[in-house]
Coordinates of C-alpha atoms and ligand atoms in Angstrom, one line a residue:
X1 CA 20.3 -53.7 -135.1
X2 CA 18.0 -52.8 -132.2
X3 CA 15.8 -55.7 -131.1
X4 CA 12.3 -54.5 -131.0
X5 CA 10.7 -55.2 -127.7
X6 CA 7.0 -55.8 -127.8
X7 CA 5.1 -54.8 -124.7
X8 CA 2.2 -56.7 -123.5
X9 CA -1.2 -55.2 -124.2
X10 CA -3.8 -53.8 -121.9
X11 CA -7.4 -52.9 -122.7
X12 CA -9.9 -51.3 -120.3
X13 CA -12.9 -49.1 -120.4
X14 CA -15.5 -47.2 -118.3
X15 CA -19.0 -46.3 -119.2
X16 CA -19.8 -42.6 -119.5
X17 CA -23.1 -43.2 -117.7
X18 CA -22.6 -40.9 -114.8
X19 CA -19.9 -38.9 -112.9
X20 CA -17.0 -41.2 -112.2
X21 CA -16.4 -42.1 -108.5
X22 CA -13.6 -42.8 -106.2
X23 CA -14.5 -46.5 -106.9
X24 CA -13.7 -46.0 -110.6
X25 CA -10.6 -44.0 -109.7
X26 CA -9.1 -46.6 -107.3
X27 CA -10.5 -49.7 -109.0
X28 CA -9.5 -48.6 -112.5
X29 CA -8.1 -45.2 -113.5
X30 CA -5.3 -45.0 -111.0
X31 CA -4.1 -48.4 -112.0
X32 CA -4.4 -47.6 -115.7
X33 CA -2.1 -44.7 -115.1
X34 CA 0.4 -46.9 -113.1
X35 CA 0.5 -49.5 -115.9
X36 CA 1.0 -47.2 -118.9
X37 CA 4.8 -47.2 -118.8
X38 CA 5.1 -51.0 -118.9
X39 CA 2.3 -52.0 -121.3
X40 CA 0.8 -50.9 -124.6
X41 CA -2.5 -49.5 -123.4
X42 CA -5.9 -49.0 -125.0
X43 CA -8.4 -47.1 -122.9
X44 CA -11.9 -46.8 -124.2
X45 CA -15.0 -44.7 -123.3
X46 CA -17.7 -47.4 -123.5
X47 CA -20.6 -45.4 -124.9
X48 CA -22.2 -48.5 -126.6
X49 CA -22.4 -50.2 -123.2
X50 CA -23.9 -47.1 -121.6
X51 CA -27.1 -47.2 -123.7
X52 CA -28.1 -50.5 -122.1
X53 CA -29.6 -48.2 -119.5
X54 CA -31.7 -45.2 -120.4
X55 CA -29.5 -42.2 -121.2
X56 CA -30.3 -38.6 -122.0
X57 CA -28.7 -38.2 -125.5
X58 CA -27.2 -34.8 -125.0
X59 CA -25.9 -35.8 -121.6
X60 CA -24.3 -39.0 -123.0
X61 CA -22.6 -36.9 -125.7
X62 CA -21.2 -34.5 -123.1
X63 CA -20.2 -37.2 -120.7
X64 CA -18.2 -39.1 -123.3
X65 CA -16.0 -36.1 -123.9
X66 CA -15.8 -35.5 -120.1
X67 CA -14.8 -39.1 -119.4
X68 CA -12.0 -38.9 -121.9
X69 CA -10.8 -35.6 -120.2
X70 CA -11.0 -37.3 -116.9
X71 CA -8.8 -40.2 -118.1
X72 CA -6.1 -37.7 -119.1
X73 CA -6.6 -35.7 -115.9
X74 CA -5.9 -38.9 -113.9
X75 CA -2.3 -38.8 -115.3
X76 CA -2.7 -41.1 -118.3
X77 CA -0.6 -39.7 -121.1
X78 CA -2.2 -39.5 -124.5
X79 CA 1.3 -39.7 -126.0
X80 CA 1.8 -43.1 -124.4
X81 CA -1.6 -44.8 -124.7
X82 CA -4.5 -45.0 -127.2
X83 CA -7.7 -43.4 -126.1
X84 CA -10.9 -43.9 -128.1
X85 CA -14.6 -43.7 -127.9
X86 CA -16.1 -47.2 -128.4
X87 CA -18.8 -46.2 -131.0
X88 CA -16.0 -44.6 -133.2
X89 CA -14.6 -48.1 -133.8
X90 CA -17.3 -50.1 -135.6
X91 CA -15.3 -53.4 -135.3
X92 CA -16.6 -53.7 -131.7
X93 CA -20.1 -54.4 -132.8
X94 CA -18.9 -56.5 -135.8
X95 CA -16.9 -58.8 -133.5
X96 CA -19.7 -58.8 -130.9
X97 CA -22.1 -60.4 -133.3
X98 CA -19.7 -63.3 -134.2
X99 CA -18.8 -63.8 -130.5
X100 CA -22.5 -63.9 -129.6
X101 CA -22.7 -67.0 -131.8
X102 CA -20.1 -68.6 -129.6
X103 CA -21.8 -67.6 -126.3
X104 CA -24.5 -69.7 -124.7
X105 CA -27.8 -68.3 -123.4
X106 CA -27.2 -70.0 -120.1
X107 CA -23.8 -68.4 -119.7
X108 CA -25.3 -64.9 -120.0
X109 CA -28.2 -65.8 -117.8
X110 CA -25.8 -66.5 -115.0
X111 CA -24.2 -63.0 -115.1
X112 CA -24.8 -61.4 -111.7
X113 CA -24.6 -57.9 -113.1
X114 CA -27.4 -58.7 -115.6
X115 CA -29.6 -60.1 -112.8
X116 CA -28.9 -57.2 -110.6
X117 CA -29.5 -54.5 -113.3
X118 CA -32.6 -56.2 -114.6
X119 CA -34.0 -56.2 -111.1
X120 CA -33.2 -52.5 -110.6
X121 CA -34.5 -51.5 -114.1
X122 CA -37.5 -53.9 -114.4
X123 CA -39.1 -51.5 -117.0
X124 CA -36.2 -51.8 -119.4
X125 CA -34.8 -55.3 -119.5
X126 CA -33.6 -54.9 -123.0
X127 CA -31.6 -57.4 -125.1
X128 CA -28.5 -55.2 -125.0
X129 CA -28.4 -55.5 -121.2
X130 CA -28.4 -59.3 -121.6
X131 CA -25.7 -59.4 -124.3
X132 CA -23.6 -56.7 -122.7
X133 CA -20.8 -59.2 -121.7
X134 CA -20.4 -60.3 -125.3
X135 CA -19.7 -56.8 -126.4
X136 CA -17.3 -56.5 -123.5
X137 CA -15.6 -59.7 -124.6
X138 CA -15.3 -58.1 -128.1
X139 CA -13.7 -55.0 -126.6
X140 CA -11.0 -57.1 -125.0
X141 CA -10.4 -59.7 -127.7
X142 CA -10.3 -57.3 -130.6
X143 CA -7.0 -55.9 -129.3
X144 CA -5.6 -59.3 -128.3
X145 CA -5.2 -57.8 -124.8
X146 CA -3.1 -59.8 -122.3
X147 CA -4.3 -57.9 -119.2
X148 CA -7.6 -56.1 -118.2
X149 CA -7.3 -53.8 -115.2
X150 CA -10.7 -53.6 -113.5
X151 CA -12.5 -53.6 -110.2
X152 CA -13.8 -56.9 -108.8
X153 CA -17.4 -56.3 -110.2
X154 CA -16.0 -57.0 -113.7
X155 CA -14.3 -60.3 -112.8
X156 CA -17.2 -62.5 -113.9
X157 CA -17.4 -60.7 -117.3
X158 CA -13.7 -61.3 -117.9
X159 CA -14.0 -64.9 -116.9
X160 CA -16.7 -65.1 -119.6
X161 CA -14.5 -63.3 -122.2
X162 CA -11.8 -66.0 -121.5
X163 CA -14.3 -68.8 -121.9
X164 CA -15.6 -67.3 -125.2
X165 CA -12.0 -66.9 -126.5
X166 CA -11.0 -70.4 -125.6
X167 CA -14.2 -71.8 -127.2
X168 CA -13.6 -69.9 -130.4
X169 CA -9.9 -70.9 -130.5
X170 CA -10.9 -74.6 -130.0
X171 CA -13.6 -74.4 -132.8
X172 CA -11.7 -72.3 -135.4
X173 CA -8.0 -72.7 -134.5
X174 CA -5.9 -70.3 -132.4
X175 CA -7.2 -66.7 -132.9
X176 CA -7.5 -64.8 -129.7
X177 CA -5.1 -64.1 -126.8
X178 CA -6.6 -65.3 -123.6
X179 CA -6.9 -62.2 -121.4
X180 CA -6.3 -62.0 -117.6
X181 CA -8.1 -59.8 -115.1
X182 CA -5.8 -57.4 -113.2
X183 CA -7.5 -56.6 -109.9
X184 CA -5.7 -55.0 -106.9
X185 CA -6.7 -56.3 -103.5
X186 CA -7.1 -53.0 -101.6
X187 CA -9.1 -51.2 -104.3
X188 CA -11.0 -54.1 -105.8
X189 CA -14.4 -53.1 -104.4
X190 CA -14.9 -49.7 -102.9
X191 CA -18.2 -49.6 -101.1
X192 CA -20.9 -47.0 -100.7
X193 CA -20.3 -44.6 -97.8
X194 CA -24.0 -44.9 -96.8
X195 CA -24.5 -48.6 -97.2
X196 CA -21.1 -50.3 -97.0
X197 CA -22.6 -53.7 -98.0
X198 CA -23.2 -52.2 -101.5
X199 CA -20.6 -51.2 -104.1
X200 CA -20.0 -47.5 -104.6
X201 CA -21.7 -46.8 -107.9
X202 CA -21.9 -43.8 -110.2
X203 CA -25.6 -44.5 -110.6
X204 CA -26.4 -44.4 -106.9
X205 CA -29.3 -41.9 -106.4
X206 CA -27.9 -40.8 -103.1
X207 CA -24.9 -38.5 -103.7
X208 CA -23.7 -38.9 -100.1
X209 CA -23.0 -42.5 -100.8
X210 CA -20.2 -41.7 -103.4
X211 CA -17.2 -39.6 -103.5
X212 CA -17.0 -38.3 -107.1
X213 CA -13.6 -37.7 -108.6
X214 CA -14.6 -34.1 -109.3
X215 CA -16.0 -33.3 -105.8
X216 CA -14.6 -30.3 -104.0
X217 CA -12.5 -30.7 -100.9
X218 CA -15.4 -29.6 -98.7
X219 CA -17.7 -32.2 -100.2
X220 CA -15.2 -34.9 -99.8
X221 CA -14.5 -34.1 -96.1
X222 CA -18.2 -33.9 -95.4
X223 CA -19.0 -37.2 -97.1
X224 CA -16.2 -39.0 -95.2
X225 CA -17.3 -37.5 -91.9
X226 CA -20.8 -38.8 -92.5
X227 CA -19.7 -42.2 -93.7
X228 CA -21.7 -45.0 -92.0
X229 CA -19.5 -47.0 -89.5
X230 CA -20.3 -48.8 -86.3
X231 CA -20.1 -48.1 -82.6
X232 CA -16.9 -50.0 -81.8
X233 CA -14.7 -47.0 -82.4
X234 CA -11.6 -49.1 -83.2
X235 CA -10.0 -48.7 -86.6
X236 CA -9.4 -52.2 -87.9
X237 CA -9.3 -54.1 -91.2
X238 CA -12.1 -56.4 -90.2
X239 CA -14.5 -57.4 -93.1
X240 CA -17.2 -58.2 -90.5
X241 CA -17.4 -54.4 -89.9
X242 CA -17.9 -53.2 -93.5
X243 CA -18.1 -49.5 -92.9
X244 CA -14.8 -49.1 -91.2
X245 CA -13.2 -51.8 -93.3
X246 CA -14.2 -49.8 -96.4
X247 CA -12.5 -46.6 -95.1
X248 CA -9.4 -48.6 -94.2
X249 CA -9.3 -50.0 -97.8
X250 CA -9.7 -46.5 -99.2
X251 CA -6.9 -45.1 -97.1
X252 CA -4.7 -48.0 -97.8
X253 CA -5.3 -47.7 -101.6
X254 CA -4.5 -44.0 -101.5
X255 CA -1.4 -44.2 -99.3
X256 CA 0.0 -47.5 -100.3
X257 CA 0.1 -48.6 -96.7
X258 CA -1.2 -52.1 -95.8
X259 CA -4.4 -52.4 -93.9
X260 CA -2.4 -53.5 -90.8
X261 CA -0.2 -50.4 -91.0
X262 CA -3.4 -48.3 -91.2
X263 CA -4.9 -49.9 -88.1
X264 CA -1.6 -49.4 -86.2
X265 CA -1.4 -45.8 -87.3
X266 CA -4.8 -45.1 -85.8
X267 CA -4.6 -47.3 -82.8
X268 CA -6.2 -45.6 -79.8
X269 CA -7.7 -42.8 -81.9
X270 CA -11.4 -42.4 -82.5
X271 CA -13.3 -42.6 -85.8
X272 CA -13.4 -38.8 -86.0
X273 CA -9.7 -38.5 -86.5
X274 CA -9.6 -41.4 -88.9
X275 CA -12.5 -40.1 -91.1
X276 CA -10.8 -36.7 -91.2
X277 CA -7.5 -38.3 -92.3
X278 CA -9.3 -40.3 -95.0
X279 CA -11.1 -37.2 -96.2
X280 CA -7.9 -35.1 -96.4
X281 CA -5.9 -37.9 -98.1
X282 CA -8.7 -38.3 -100.6
X283 CA -9.1 -34.6 -101.3
X284 CA -5.3 -34.2 -101.7
X285 CA -5.1 -37.1 -104.2
X286 CA -8.0 -35.8 -106.3
X287 CA -7.2 -32.1 -106.2
X288 CA -4.7 -32.2 -109.1
X289 CA -7.1 -34.4 -111.1
X290 CA -9.8 -31.7 -110.7
X291 CA -7.5 -28.9 -111.8
X292 CA -6.2 -30.7 -114.8
X293 CA -9.8 -31.7 -115.8
X294 CA -10.9 -28.0 -115.7
X295 CA -7.9 -27.1 -118.0
X296 CA -8.6 -29.9 -120.4
X297 CA -12.4 -29.5 -120.8
X298 CA -11.7 -25.9 -121.8
X299 CA -9.9 -27.2 -124.9
X300 CA -12.5 -29.3 -126.8
X301 CA -10.4 -29.2 -130.0
X302 CA -7.5 -31.0 -128.3
X303 CA -9.8 -33.7 -126.9
X304 CA -11.4 -34.2 -130.2
X305 CA -8.0 -34.6 -131.8
X306 CA -7.1 -37.2 -129.3
X307 CA -10.3 -39.2 -129.9
X308 CA -9.9 -39.1 -133.7
X309 CA -6.3 -40.2 -133.7
X310 CA -7.1 -42.9 -131.1
X311 CA -10.1 -44.2 -133.1
X312 CA -7.9 -44.5 -136.2
X313 CA -5.2 -46.4 -134.4
X314 CA -7.6 -48.6 -132.6
X315 CA -9.5 -49.3 -135.8
X316 CA -6.4 -50.4 -137.6
X317 CA -5.6 -53.0 -135.0
X318 CA -9.2 -54.1 -134.5
X319 CA -9.7 -54.6 -138.3
X320 CA -6.9 -57.1 -138.3
X321 CA -8.7 -59.2 -135.8
X322 CA -12.1 -58.8 -137.5
X323 CA -10.6 -59.9 -140.9
X324 CA -9.0 -62.9 -139.3
X325 CA -12.2 -63.8 -137.5
X326 CA -14.3 -63.4 -140.7
X327 CA -11.9 -65.6 -142.6
X328 CA -11.9 -68.3 -139.9
X329 CA -15.7 -68.5 -139.6
X330 CA -16.0 -68.8 -143.4
X331 CA -17.4 -65.4 -144.5
X332 CA -16.7 -65.1 -148.2
X333 CA -14.0 -62.5 -148.8
X334 CA -13.3 -61.6 -152.5
X335 CA -9.7 -60.9 -153.4
Ligands
LIG1 P1 -17.8 -49.2 -115.1 O1 -18.1 -48.0 -116.0 O2 -19.0 -49.6 -114.2 O3 -16.6 -48.9 -114.2 C1 -15.3 -48.6 -114.7 C2 -14.2 -49.3 -113.9 O4 -14.3 -49.0 -112.5 C3 -14.4 -50.1 -111.7 N1 -15.3 -49.9 -110.6 C4 -14.9 -50.1 -109.3 N2 -13.8 -50.6 -108.7 C5 -13.7 -50.7 -107.4 N3 -14.8 -50.3 -106.6 C6 -15.9 -49.8 -107.1 N4 -16.9 -49.4 -106.3 C7 -16.0 -49.7 -108.5 N5 -17.0 -49.2 -109.3 C8 -16.5 -49.4 -110.6 C9 -15.0 -51.2 -112.6 O5 -14.7 -52.5 -112.2 C10 -14.4 -50.9 -113.9 O6 -13.1 -51.4 -114.0 N6 -18.4 -53.1 -118.1 C11 -17.4 -52.1 -117.7 C12 -16.9 -51.2 -118.8 C13 -16.2 -52.0 -119.9 C14 -15.0 -52.7 -119.8 C15 -14.8 -53.2 -121.1 C16 -14.1 -52.9 -118.8 C17 -16.7 -52.1 -121.1 N7 -15.9 -52.8 -121.9 C18 -13.7 -54.0 -121.5 C19 -12.9 -53.7 -119.1 C20 -12.8 -54.2 -120.4 C21 -18.2 -51.2 -116.7 O7 -19.4 -51.1 -116.7 O8 -17.3 -50.4 -115.9

């Protein structure tokens, strides 16, 4: 008899709150694709999270479908992984409530992303923005995920998910797998091309600061050429020179070369050469994604089929966890 081999599980998500960037690609989607053969993967479009900031409803609807198309276009195979839209699986909000009762106000107050976003959106510091990391913990713990591939900006949220899981397990007996963050060094934090002390972010109002996954080759080359650097004109992996360091990280993540190898490759050459090489490499990596995306978005029925099947499968697994949790906390369940 064949021994059934159980693969470890992965859960990750991105918010459909804007056009996805090179930061999302290198920090998340590219790794999601690389991990799909060795893990059982669940990749989610986090629309519930997206409404913590103001969204235009028709645009959110459109972006949810487009984000799913982009996942597939990045080489993630719908035959191998489960894709779903967060709001299609009601167990996320159900578990979030219970986990909220195992999360301390002080813990959420310490979340740097909450502090940062509430400063930037002072007119809309809603409760959802505050409890956001609890929903994110529910996303992960529902699937008993072992690993969560993300960029460095999500590290603190995953630490919190671990703390919540451990606390729940200690209070109610073993229930949740304790997840681990999976963060690659070279692509952990891709920075803005215009202000390399800040993260490249899809919500940046300055489009020159970001390379979008769907940018044309021309746009990519131009943005790389204009990227803010310094006057030293020596390509080096030196964090004290954030502009050039960022470009080295990007080139390194795209080519698989170490930062030292990149510095050696461009020794004695100016920034102009290096920026052109970063732009070309980036455009070459993203061209097939853009082509595949155009093909996929022309077939809405196919994408809807994937999201429906995915929601069904995700829901089946998520319900097992919710039932277990409801039983453990003492919610009455008639036979
Ligand atoms: P989001 O939508 O901001 O980003 C999606 C993924 O991209 C990574 N990322 C980056 N990585 C490197 N450099 C950057 N400049 C950069 N910008 C973004 C993010 O770290 C993330 O991995 N809260 C999450 C979405 C989420 C989630 C989850 C993630 C909801 N539930 C459960 C993991 C598990 C977010 O806002 O990602």
